PDB file of C-alpha atoms in Angstrom:
ATOM      1  CA  MET A 203       4.283 -16.743  37.178  1.00 51.00           C
ATOM      2  CA  ASN A 204       2.598 -14.866  40.193  1.00 51.00           C
ATOM      3  CA  ASP A 205      -0.757 -16.704  40.769  1.00 63.00           C
ATOM      4  CA  THR A 206      -1.832 -12.834  41.492  1.00 91.00           C
ATOM      5  CA  LEU A 207      -1.178 -12.292  38.156  1.00 95.00           C
ATOM      6  CA  LEU A 208      -3.300 -15.281  36.835  1.00 96.00           C
ATOM      7  CA  THR A 209      -6.295 -13.905  39.806  1.00 96.00           C
ATOM      8  CA  ALA A 210      -5.639 -10.771  38.055  1.00 96.00           C
ATOM      9  CA  VAL A 211      -6.731 -11.714  34.462  1.00 97.00           C
ATOM     10  CA  ARG A 212      -9.486 -14.311  34.723  1.00 96.00           C
ATOM     11  CA  ARG A 213     -11.206 -11.584  36.673  1.00 95.00           C
ATOM     12  CA  TYR A 214     -10.708  -8.976  34.328  1.00 97.00           C
ATOM     13  CA  VAL A 215     -11.521 -11.366  31.562  1.00 97.00           C
ATOM     14  CA  GLU A 216     -14.419 -12.605  32.721  1.00 95.00           C
ATOM     15  CA  THR A 217     -16.053  -8.896  33.741  1.00 96.00           C
ATOM     16  CA  TYR A 218     -15.425  -7.914  30.314  1.00 96.00           C
ATOM     17  CA  ALA A 219     -14.834 -10.399  27.574  1.00 95.00           C
ATOM     18  CA  ASP A 220     -16.622 -10.493  24.698  1.00 95.00           C
ATOM     19  CA  PRO A 221     -18.740 -13.414  23.114  1.00 92.00           C
ATOM     20  CA  ALA A 222     -15.419 -14.699  21.454  1.00 90.00           C
ATOM     21  CA  GLY A 223     -13.505 -14.381  25.058  1.00 95.00           C
ATOM     22  CA  LEU A 224     -11.515 -10.814  24.146  1.00 96.00           C
ATOM     23  CA  ALA A 225     -11.511  -8.336  26.684  1.00 97.00           C
ATOM     24  CA  HIS A 226     -10.263  -4.974  25.433  1.00 96.00           C
ATOM     25  CA  THR A 227      -8.463  -2.699  28.873  1.00 97.00           C
ATOM     26  CA  PRO A 228      -8.520   0.754  28.472  1.00 96.00           C
ATOM     27  CA  ILE A 229      -5.018   0.644  27.706  1.00 96.00           C
ATOM     28  CA  ALA A 230      -3.924   0.816  24.500  1.00 93.00           C
ATOM     29  CA  GLY A 231      -2.841  -2.497  23.442  1.00 94.00           C
ATOM     30  CA  LEU A 232      -3.167  -4.655  26.138  1.00 97.00           C
ATOM     31  CA  THR A 233      -5.809  -7.317  25.657  1.00 97.00           C
ATOM     32  CA  THR A 234      -7.178 -10.248  28.279  1.00 98.00           C
ATOM     33  CA  ILE A 235      -7.865 -13.164  26.265  1.00 97.00           C
ATOM     34  CA  ARG A 236      -9.902 -16.519  27.627  1.00 97.00           C
ATOM     35  CA  ALA A 237     -11.229 -19.986  26.223  1.00 97.00           C
ATOM     36  CA  THR A 238     -12.729 -22.328  27.189  1.00 97.00           C
ATOM     37  CA  ALA A 239     -12.282 -24.864  25.321  1.00 96.00           C
ATOM     38  CA  PRO A 240      -9.535 -25.988  22.683  1.00 95.00           C
ATOM     39  CA  SER A 241      -9.964 -23.679  19.492  1.00 92.00           C
ATOM     40  CA  GLY A 242      -9.727 -24.364  16.233  1.00 88.00           C
ATOM     41  CA  LEU A 243      -7.230 -22.891  13.092  1.00 88.00           C
ATOM     42  CA  VAL A 244      -7.202 -18.981  13.596  1.00 91.00           C
ATOM     43  CA  TYR A 245      -5.452 -17.759  10.403  1.00 90.00           C
ATOM     44  CA  ASP A 246      -3.997 -14.047  11.189  1.00 89.00           C
ATOM     45  CA  ILE A 247      -1.483 -11.337  10.488  1.00 84.00           C
ATOM     46  CA  SER A 248      -0.099 -11.061  13.592  1.00 83.00           C
ATOM     47  CA  ARG A 249       1.519  -8.085  14.714  1.00 87.00           C
ATOM     48  CA  PRO A 250       4.461  -7.554  17.035  1.00 89.00           C
ATOM     49  CA  LEU A 251       3.332  -8.088  20.596  1.00 93.00           C
ATOM     50  CA  VAL A 252       4.005 -10.115  23.668  1.00 95.00           C
ATOM     51  CA  CYS A 253       2.105 -12.694  25.626  1.00 96.00           C
ATOM     52  CA  LEU A 254       1.558 -13.950  28.640  1.00 97.00           C
ATOM     53  CA  VAL A 255      -0.121 -17.366  28.763  1.00 97.00           C
ATOM     54  CA  LEU A 256      -1.128 -17.768  32.518  1.00 97.00           C
ATOM     55  CA  GLN A 257      -3.141 -21.140  32.313  1.00 97.00           C
ATOM     56  CA  GLY A 258      -3.904 -23.663  29.475  1.00 97.00           C
ATOM     57  CA  SER A 259      -1.900 -23.863  26.450  1.00 97.00           C
ATOM     58  CA  LYS A 260      -1.711 -22.898  22.999  1.00 96.00           C
ATOM     59  CA  GLN A 261      -0.186 -23.229  19.121  1.00 94.00           C
ATOM     60  CA  VAL A 262       1.024 -20.741  17.098  1.00 93.00           C
ATOM     61  CA  ALA A 263       2.889 -22.475  14.054  1.00 88.00           C
ATOM     62  CA  MET A 264       4.743 -20.133  11.036  1.00 82.00           C
ATOM     63  CA  GLY A 265       5.323 -21.458   7.497  1.00 72.00           C
ATOM     64  CA  THR A 266       7.000 -24.540   8.981  1.00 72.00           C
ATOM     65  CA  ARG A 267       7.611 -23.877  12.573  1.00 79.00           C
ATOM     66  CA  ALA A 268       5.721 -24.948  15.104  1.00 86.00           C
ATOM     67  CA  PHE A 269       5.872 -23.593  19.213  1.00 89.00           C
ATOM     68  CA  SER A 270       4.124 -24.826  22.217  1.00 92.00           C
ATOM     69  CA  PHE A 271       3.454 -23.096  24.716  1.00 93.00           C
ATOM     70  CA  ARG A 272       1.348 -23.049  28.668  1.00 95.00           C
ATOM     71  CA  ALA A 273       1.469 -21.651  31.323  1.00 96.00           C
ATOM     72  CA  GLY A 274       4.211 -19.659  33.561  1.00 96.00           C
ATOM     73  CA  ASP A 275       5.222 -18.985  29.224  1.00 96.00           C
ATOM     74  CA  SER A 276       5.017 -15.514  27.011  1.00 95.00           C
ATOM     75  CA  LEU A 277       5.234 -15.706  23.464  1.00 93.00           C
ATOM     76  CA  LEU A 278       7.237 -12.999  21.358  1.00 91.00           C
ATOM     77  CA  ILE A 279       6.174 -12.280  17.764  1.00 89.00           C
ATOM     78  CA  THR A 280       8.743  -9.082  16.127  1.00 84.00           C
ATOM     79  CA  ALA A 281       7.448  -8.737  12.833  1.00 80.00           C
ATOM     80  CA  ASP A 282       3.989  -8.369  11.189  1.00 81.00           C
ATOM     81  CA  VAL A 283       3.936 -12.430  10.435  1.00 81.00           C
ATOM     82  CA  PRO A 284       1.222 -14.896   9.013  1.00 84.00           C
ATOM     83  CA  THR A 285       0.577 -17.430  11.821  1.00 88.00           C
ATOM     84  CA  VAL A 286      -1.668 -20.290  12.721  1.00 90.00           C
ATOM     85  CA  SER A 287      -2.710 -20.451  15.891  1.00 93.00           C
ATOM     86  CA  GLN A 288      -4.843 -22.987  18.231  1.00 95.00           C
ATOM     87  CA  VAL A 289      -6.069 -23.382  21.632  1.00 97.00           C
ATOM     88  CA  THR A 290      -5.243 -26.689  22.549  1.00 96.00           C
ATOM     89  CA  GLY A 291      -5.395 -26.936  26.361  1.00 97.00           C
ATOM     90  CA  ALA A 292      -8.907 -25.434  27.076  1.00 97.00           C
ATOM     91  CA  SER A 293     -11.735 -26.331  29.672  1.00 97.00           C
ATOM     92  CA  SER A 294     -14.785 -24.586  31.571  1.00 95.00           C
ATOM     93  CA  ASP A 295     -13.120 -25.447  35.105  1.00 96.00           C
ATOM     94  CA  ALA A 296      -9.580 -24.169  33.639  1.00 96.00           C
ATOM     95  CA  PRO A 297      -9.856 -21.524  31.082  1.00 97.00           C
ATOM     96  CA  TYR A 298      -6.925 -20.607  28.485  1.00 98.00           C
ATOM     97  CA  LEU A 299      -6.070 -17.401  30.479  1.00 98.00           C
ATOM     98  CA  SER A 300      -2.870 -14.849  28.121  1.00 98.00           C
ATOM     99  CA  LEU A 301      -2.447 -11.489  28.583  1.00 98.00           C
ATOM    100  CA  VAL A 302      -1.192  -9.320  24.945  1.00 97.00           C
ATOM    101  CA  LEU A 303       0.141  -6.465  24.872  1.00 97.00           C
ATOM    102  CA  ASP A 304       1.142  -5.148  22.177  1.00 95.00           C
ATOM    103  CA  LEU A 305       4.954  -3.831  21.460  1.00 93.00           C
ATOM    104  CA  ASP A 306       5.651  -0.148  20.706  1.00 92.00           C
ATOM    105  CA  LEU A 307       8.208  -0.056  18.028  1.00 86.00           C
ATOM    106  CA  ALA A 308       8.825   4.263  19.851  1.00 87.00           C
ATOM    107  CA  VAL A 309       9.732   3.027  23.726  1.00 92.00           C
ATOM    108  CA  ILE A 310      12.203   0.352  22.650  1.00 89.00           C
ATOM    109  CA  ALA A 311      13.907   2.511  19.890  1.00 85.00           C
ATOM    110  CA  GLU A 312      13.831   5.130  23.276  1.00 89.00           C
ATOM    111  CA  LEU A 313      15.278   2.303  25.641  1.00 91.00           C
ATOM    112  CA  THR A 314      16.868   0.603  23.394  1.00 85.00           C
ATOM    113  CA  VAL A 315      19.800   4.026  22.856  1.00 83.00           C
ATOM    114  CA  GLU A 316      19.352   4.501  26.300  1.00 88.00           C
ATOM    115  CA  MET A 317      20.086   0.773  27.532  1.00 85.00           C
ATOM    116  CA  GLN A 318      23.351   1.326  24.776  1.00 79.00           C
ATOM    117  CA  ALA A 319      21.789  -2.566  23.476  1.00 69.00           C
ATOM    118  CA  ASP A 320      23.747  -3.669  20.243  1.00 66.00           C
ATOM    119  CA  PRO A 321      21.530  -4.657  17.021  1.00 59.00           C
ATOM    120  CA  ALA A 322      20.863  -8.232  17.278  1.00 56.00           C
ATOM    121  CA  ALA A 323      21.506 -10.000  14.134  1.00 53.00           C
ATOM    122  CA  ALA A 324      19.010 -11.823  12.019  1.00 54.00           C
ATOM    123  CA  GLY A 325      16.395 -14.444  13.434  1.00 61.00           C
ATOM    124  CA  ILE A 326      13.586 -15.670  13.373  1.00 68.00           C
ATOM    125  CA  PRO A 327      10.238 -13.462  13.929  1.00 75.00           C
ATOM    126  CA  VAL A 328       8.140 -15.712  16.807  1.00 82.00           C
ATOM    127  CA  HIS A 329      10.011 -16.965  20.449  1.00 83.00           C
ATOM    128  CA  ALA A 330       8.589 -18.975  23.247  1.00 89.00           C
ATOM    129  CA  GLN A 331      10.687 -18.618  26.740  1.00 91.00           C
ATOM    130  CA  PRO A 332       9.457 -18.717  29.795  1.00 94.00           C
ATOM    131  CA  THR A 333       8.619 -15.776  31.294  1.00 96.00           C
ATOM    132  CA  ASP A 334      10.811 -13.837  32.976  1.00 95.00           C
ATOM    133  CA  ALA A 335       9.826 -12.254  37.079  1.00 95.00           C
ATOM    134  CA  GLU A 336      10.125  -8.980  36.380  1.00 96.00           C
ATOM    135  CA  VAL A 337       7.883  -8.931  32.785  1.00 96.00           C
ATOM    136  CA  ALA A 338       5.464 -10.596  35.109  1.00 96.00           C
ATOM    137  CA  ASP A 339       5.017  -8.579  37.928  1.00 96.00           C
ATOM    138  CA  ALA A 340       5.113  -5.244  35.746  1.00 96.00           C
ATOM    139  CA  ALA A 341       2.585  -6.850  34.221  1.00 97.00           C
ATOM    140  CA  LEU A 342       0.348  -7.194  37.217  1.00 97.00           C
ATOM    141  CA  ARG A 343       0.599  -4.196  38.437  1.00 96.00           C
ATOM    142  CA  LEU A 344      -0.863  -2.877  35.048  1.00 95.00           C
ATOM    143  CA  MET A 345      -3.622  -5.035  35.551  1.00 96.00           C
ATOM    144  CA  ARG A 346      -4.235  -3.692  38.886  1.00 95.00           C
ATOM    145  CA  LEU A 347      -3.867   0.617  37.410  1.00 96.00           C
ATOM    146  CA  LEU A 348      -7.756  -0.999  35.567  1.00 96.00           C
ATOM    147  CA  ASP A 349      -9.545  -0.877  39.240  1.00 93.00           C
ATOM    148  CA  ARG A 350      -8.466   2.825  39.187  1.00 94.00           C
ATOM    149  CA  PRO A 351      -9.929   3.762  36.623  1.00 94.00           C
ATOM    150  CA  ALA A 352      -9.011   7.412  37.453  1.00 96.00           C
ATOM    151  CA  ALA A 353      -4.964   6.732  37.342  1.00 96.00           C
ATOM    152  CA  VAL A 354      -5.081   4.719  33.844  1.00 96.00           C
ATOM    153  CA  PRO A 355      -4.481   7.793  31.977  1.00 95.00           C
ATOM    154  CA  VAL A 356      -1.804   9.141  34.386  1.00 96.00           C
ATOM    155  CA  LEU A 357       0.587   6.536  35.031  1.00 96.00           C
ATOM    156  CA  HIS A 358       0.134   3.505  32.585  1.00 96.00           C
ATOM    157  CA  ALA A 359       2.384   4.465  29.722  1.00 96.00           C
ATOM    158  CA  GLN A 360       5.794   4.617  32.075  1.00 96.00           C
ATOM    159  CA  LEU A 361       3.815   1.492  33.354  1.00 96.00           C
ATOM    160  CA  VAL A 362       4.149   0.150  30.011  1.00 97.00           C
ATOM    161  CA  ARG A 363       7.407   1.640  29.409  1.00 97.00           C
ATOM    162  CA  GLU A 364       8.335  -0.463  32.195  1.00 97.00           C
ATOM    163  CA  LEU A 365       7.544  -3.627  30.761  1.00 97.00           C
ATOM    164  CA  HIS A 366       9.264  -2.876  27.677  1.00 96.00           C
ATOM    165  CA  TYR A 367      12.622  -2.236  29.599  1.00 96.00           C
ATOM    166  CA  TRP A 368      12.076  -5.875  31.796  1.00 96.00           C
ATOM    167  CA  LEU A 369      11.583  -6.988  27.977  1.00 94.00           C
ATOM    168  CA  LEU A 370      14.563  -6.314  26.432  1.00 92.00           C
ATOM    169  CA  ALA A 371      16.527  -6.927  29.351  1.00 91.00           C
ATOM    170  CA  GLY A 372      15.107 -10.110  29.463  1.00 90.00           C
ATOM    171  CA  ARG A 373      15.325 -13.940  27.716  1.00 86.00           C
ATOM    172  CA  HIS A 374      13.540 -12.185  24.838  1.00 86.00           C
ATOM    173  CA  GLY A 375      15.642  -8.810  24.504  1.00 84.00           C
ATOM    174  CA  ALA A 376      18.064  -9.923  22.024  1.00 81.00           C
ATOM    175  CA  ALA A 377      14.671 -10.548  19.600  1.00 81.00           C
ATOM    176  CA  ILE A 378      13.589  -7.269  20.588  1.00 84.00           C
ATOM    177  CA  ARG A 379      16.260  -5.031  19.999  1.00 81.00           C
ATOM    178  CA  ARG A 380      15.808  -5.550  16.256  1.00 74.00           C
ATOM    179  CA  LEU A 381      12.638  -3.149  16.625  1.00 75.00           C
ATOM    180  CA  GLY A 382      14.615  -0.344  18.034  1.00 64.00           C
ATOM    181  CA  TRP A 383      17.206   0.590  14.809  1.00 64.00           C
ATOM    182  CA  PRO A 384      15.349   3.128  12.825  1.00 58.00           C
ATOM    183  CA  ASP A 385      17.190   1.969   9.525  1.00 62.00           C
ATOM    184  CA  GLY A 386      17.195  -1.887  10.061  1.00 69.00           C
ATOM    185  CA  HIS A 387      15.778  -4.466   7.973  1.00 77.00           C
ATOM    186  CA  PHE A 388      12.978  -4.837  10.498  1.00 78.00           C
ATOM    187  CA  ARG A 389      11.840  -1.583  10.807  1.00 77.00           C
ATOM    188  CA  ARG A 390      12.634  -0.969   7.563  1.00 85.00           C
ATOM    189  CA  VAL A 391      10.564  -3.680   6.345  1.00 87.00           C
ATOM    190  CA  ALA A 392       7.593  -2.840   8.306  1.00 83.00           C
ATOM    191  CA  ARG A 393       6.669   0.137   6.515  1.00 87.00           C
ATOM    192  CA  ALA A 394       6.547  -1.950   3.717  1.00 91.00           C
ATOM    193  CA  VAL A 395       3.654  -3.709   5.436  1.00 89.00           C
ATOM    194  CA  ALA A 396       1.960  -1.114   6.535  1.00 88.00           C
ATOM    195  CA  ILE A 397       1.251   0.261   3.112  1.00 92.00           C
ATOM    196  CA  LEU A 398       0.289  -3.262   2.364  1.00 92.00           C
ATOM    197  CA  ARG A 399      -1.873  -3.809   5.345  1.00 89.00           C
ATOM    198  CA  THR A 400      -4.438  -0.563   4.616  1.00 90.00           C
ATOM    199  CA  GLY A 401      -4.114  -1.342   0.415  1.00 93.00           C
ATOM    200  CA  PHE A 402      -4.196  -5.112  -0.017  1.00 93.00           C
ATOM    201  CA  ALA A 403      -6.985  -5.319  -2.247  1.00 94.00           C
ATOM    202  CA  GLN A 404      -4.793  -2.620  -4.493  1.00 93.00           C
ATOM    203  CA  PRO A 405      -2.823  -3.956  -7.531  1.00 92.00           C
ATOM    204  CA  LEU A 406       1.112  -4.667  -5.669  1.00 90.00           C
ATOM    205  CA  ARG A 407       3.487  -2.484  -6.724  1.00 92.00           C
ATOM    206  CA  VAL A 408       7.085  -3.956  -5.182  1.00 93.00           C
ATOM    207  CA  ASP A 409       8.948  -1.310  -6.933  1.00 94.00           C
ATOM    208  CA  SER A 410       6.961   1.672  -4.324  1.00 94.00           C
ATOM    209  CA  LEU A 411       6.983  -0.905  -1.379  1.00 94.00           C
ATOM    210  CA  ALA A 412      10.333  -1.288  -2.016  1.00 94.00           C
ATOM    211  CA  GLN A 413      11.124   2.724  -2.511  1.00 94.00           C
ATOM    212  CA  ALA A 414       9.043   3.010   0.921  1.00 92.00           C
ATOM    213  CA  ALA A 415      11.001   0.633   2.400  1.00 91.00           C
ATOM    214  CA  GLY A 416      14.497   2.407   1.399  1.00 92.00           C
ATOM    215  CA  MET A 417      16.048  -0.234  -0.542  1.00 94.00           C
ATOM    216  CA  SER A 418      16.854  -1.332  -3.825  1.00 94.00           C
ATOM    217  CA  PRO A 419      14.170  -4.078  -5.183  1.00 92.00           C
ATOM    218  CA  SER A 420      16.244  -6.974  -5.126  1.00 93.00           C
ATOM    219  CA  SER A 421      17.167  -6.524  -1.196  1.00 93.00           C
ATOM    220  CA  PHE A 422      13.942  -5.963  -1.038  1.00 94.00           C
ATOM    221  CA  HIS A 423      12.467  -8.949  -2.019  1.00 93.00           C
ATOM    222  CA  HIS A 424      15.697 -10.968   0.008  1.00 91.00           C
ATOM    223  CA  HIS A 425      14.459  -9.094   3.366  1.00 89.00           C
ATOM    224  CA  PHE A 426      11.102  -8.911   2.893  1.00 90.00           C
ATOM    225  CA  ARG A 427      11.232 -12.549   3.053  1.00 87.00           C
ATOM    226  CA  ALA A 428      13.765 -13.168   5.616  1.00 83.00           C
ATOM    227  CA  VAL A 429      11.207 -11.198   7.632  1.00 82.00           C
ATOM    228  CA  THR A 430       8.012 -12.395   7.076  1.00 83.00           C
ATOM    229  CA  SER A 431       8.595 -15.481   5.945  1.00 81.00           C
ATOM    230  CA  LEU A 432       6.830 -15.104   2.618  1.00 86.00           C
ATOM    231  CA  SER A 433       7.049 -13.016  -0.529  1.00 91.00           C
ATOM    232  CA  PRO A 434       5.345  -9.932  -0.814  1.00 93.00           C
ATOM    233  CA  LEU A 435       3.397 -11.612  -3.266  1.00 93.00           C
ATOM    234  CA  GLN A 436       1.925 -13.668  -1.018  1.00 91.00           C
ATOM    235  CA  PHE A 437       1.959 -11.843   2.107  1.00 91.00           C
ATOM    236  CA  GLN A 438      -0.879  -9.354  -0.572  1.00 94.00           C
ATOM    237  CA  LYS A 439      -2.705 -12.822  -0.669  1.00 94.00           C
ATOM    238  CA  GLN A 440      -2.682 -13.868   2.515  1.00 92.00           C
ATOM    239  CA  LEU A 441      -4.521 -10.166   3.922  1.00 92.00           C
ATOM    240  CA  ARG A 442      -7.097 -11.177   0.871  1.00 95.00           C
ATOM    241  CA  LEU A 443      -7.934 -13.952   2.122  1.00 95.00           C
ATOM    242  CA  ILE A 444      -8.632 -13.723   5.711  1.00 93.00           C
ATOM    243  CA  GLU A 445      -9.990  -9.730   5.677  1.00 94.00           C
ATOM    244  CA  ALA A 446     -12.186 -12.427   2.294  1.00 95.00           C
ATOM    245  CA  ARG A 447     -12.543 -15.166   5.305  1.00 94.00           C
ATOM    246  CA  ARG A 448     -13.536 -12.330   7.426  1.00 92.00           C
ATOM    247  CA  LEU A 449     -16.399 -10.875   5.246  1.00 94.00           C
ATOM    248  CA  LEU A 450     -18.039 -13.906   4.641  1.00 93.00           C
ATOM    249  CA  ARG A 451     -18.845 -14.733   8.384  1.00 89.00           C
ATOM    250  CA  ALA A 452     -19.054 -11.438   9.916  1.00 87.00           C
ATOM    251  CA  GLU A 453     -20.638  -9.787   7.854  1.00 90.00           C
ATOM    252  CA  GLY A 454     -22.662 -12.736   5.018  1.00 90.00           C
ATOM    253  CA  MET A 455     -21.293 -11.731   2.144  1.00 93.00           C
ATOM    254  CA  THR A 456     -21.183 -14.046  -0.733  1.00 94.00           C
ATOM    255  CA  ALA A 457     -18.010 -15.775  -2.439  1.00 94.00           C
ATOM    256  CA  GLY A 458     -18.261 -12.890  -5.719  1.00 94.00           C
ATOM    257  CA  SER A 459     -18.588  -9.739  -3.133  1.00 96.00           C
ATOM    258  CA  ALA A 460     -16.115 -10.785  -0.824  1.00 96.00           C
ATOM    259  CA  ALA A 461     -13.688 -11.886  -3.908  1.00 96.00           C
ATOM    260  CA  PHE A 462     -13.807  -8.717  -5.344  1.00 96.00           C
ATOM    261  CA  ALA A 463     -14.022  -6.842  -1.907  1.00 96.00           C
ATOM    262  CA  VAL A 464     -10.551  -7.784  -1.805  1.00 96.00           C
ATOM    263  CA  GLY A 465      -9.013  -6.985  -4.860  1.00 96.00           C
ATOM    264  CA  TYR A 466      -9.714 -10.102  -6.772  1.00 96.00           C
ATOM    265  CA  GLU A 467     -10.641  -9.869 -10.486  1.00 94.00           C
ATOM    266  CA  SER A 468     -11.857 -13.420 -10.890  1.00 95.00           C
ATOM    267  CA  VAL A 469     -13.806 -15.455  -8.843  1.00 95.00           C
ATOM    268  CA  SER A 470     -12.197 -18.715  -9.397  1.00 96.00           C
ATOM    269  CA  GLN A 471      -9.364 -17.538  -9.249  1.00 96.00           C
ATOM    270  CA  PHE A 472     -10.280 -16.634  -5.474  1.00 97.00           C
ATOM    271  CA  THR A 473     -12.573 -20.205  -4.992  1.00 96.00           C
ATOM    272  CA  ARG A 474      -9.244 -21.850  -5.617  1.00 96.00           C
ATOM    273  CA  GLU A 475      -6.745 -20.110  -3.280  1.00 96.00           C
ATOM    274  CA  TYR A 476      -8.833 -19.826  -0.440  1.00 96.00           C
ATOM    275  CA  SER A 477      -9.622 -23.673  -0.414  1.00 95.00           C
ATOM    276  CA  ARG A 478      -5.762 -24.149  -0.436  1.00 94.00           C
ATOM    277  CA  MET A 479      -5.775 -22.034   2.030  1.00 92.00           C
ATOM    278  CA  PHE A 480      -8.397 -23.272   4.511  1.00 92.00           C
ATOM    279  CA  GLY A 481      -9.181 -26.266   2.815  1.00 91.00           C
ATOM    280  CA  LEU A 482     -12.435 -25.417   1.909  1.00 92.00           C
ATOM    281  CA  PRO A 483     -13.942 -23.563  -0.403  1.00 93.00           C
ATOM    282  CA  PRO A 484     -15.675 -20.169   0.423  1.00 94.00           C
ATOM    283  CA  GLY A 485     -19.776 -20.959   0.901  1.00 90.00           C
ATOM    284  CA  LYS A 486     -18.582 -24.944   2.611  1.00 92.00           C
ATOM    285  CA  ASP A 487     -16.637 -22.899   4.850  1.00 91.00           C
ATOM    286  CA  THR A 488     -18.830 -20.818   6.148  1.00 88.00           C
ATOM    287  CA  GLN A 489     -21.673 -23.412   6.578  1.00 87.00           C
ATOM    288  CA  ALA A 490     -19.104 -25.618   8.663  1.00 82.00           C
ATOM    289  CA  GLU A 491     -18.595 -22.147  10.505  1.00 79.00           C
ATOM    290  CA  ARG A 492     -21.995 -21.935  11.371  1.00 76.00           C
ATOM    291  CA  ARG A 493     -22.305 -25.490  12.040  1.00 74.00           C
ATOM    292  CA  GLY A 494     -19.437 -24.810  14.422  1.00 66.00           C
ATOM    293  CA  ALA A 495     -20.900 -22.343  16.679  1.00 59.00           C
ATOM    294  CA  GLN A 496     -24.428 -23.562  16.713  1.00 55.00           C
TER     295      GLN A 496
END
């Protein structure tokens, strides 16, 4: 890993980070992250992305699998999957620093055709590998571009495209190629996931999701679980619970209000499922979060 990339990310995130340690850049999908202490568990439905770790260490779990990665590694997520992440190595003197880029499926599709790459076999949607030198170099030039704001709208697209190229050509290439085939299972399931993300509070209609994916209901169930590790109902439930937790913590909603806002008809069922996922009932979980923030 090029130390100059570490310096560029550190400088940017220390200047622009919000209280949570995130510094979004003017380049869509490019974010820098800083943490000065190990974190608690963070629940999320991750989008396809690549995360270059420049300092410190982190762990990401998907289902029963856990992936640990540290400075010099890159984490690749190739599907919308539920993850539990935790910064494991960070301090005020040596904070956790990373650069995250959302993967652009249209760019991947174009490059896959131009590179005449064959479709890859099915596999898990989370990978951790040492970062290729070419990927780090392209990321460094993206960060340097931020120092020239007038050049960002003119030049960023070709640099983002180059970064995708080196990802496809490198260690993560086989995993990313699955995203480049419009009729592949990953892309078909992604269409259904996009519907679930925006309409998770509505009753689940698996037949409609299967139709959007261009599959029979039985085939859709099989491929949805293969891609996301969850059934459509379990996926919807996690979306609802993660959003409810945000409403409780960020907007101060009551448990009942949050439950109904995300689509639950029973507060008691919501409380049971919330406790099962996060380890505490809604009220106690919110209190614990507030004590931790003090």
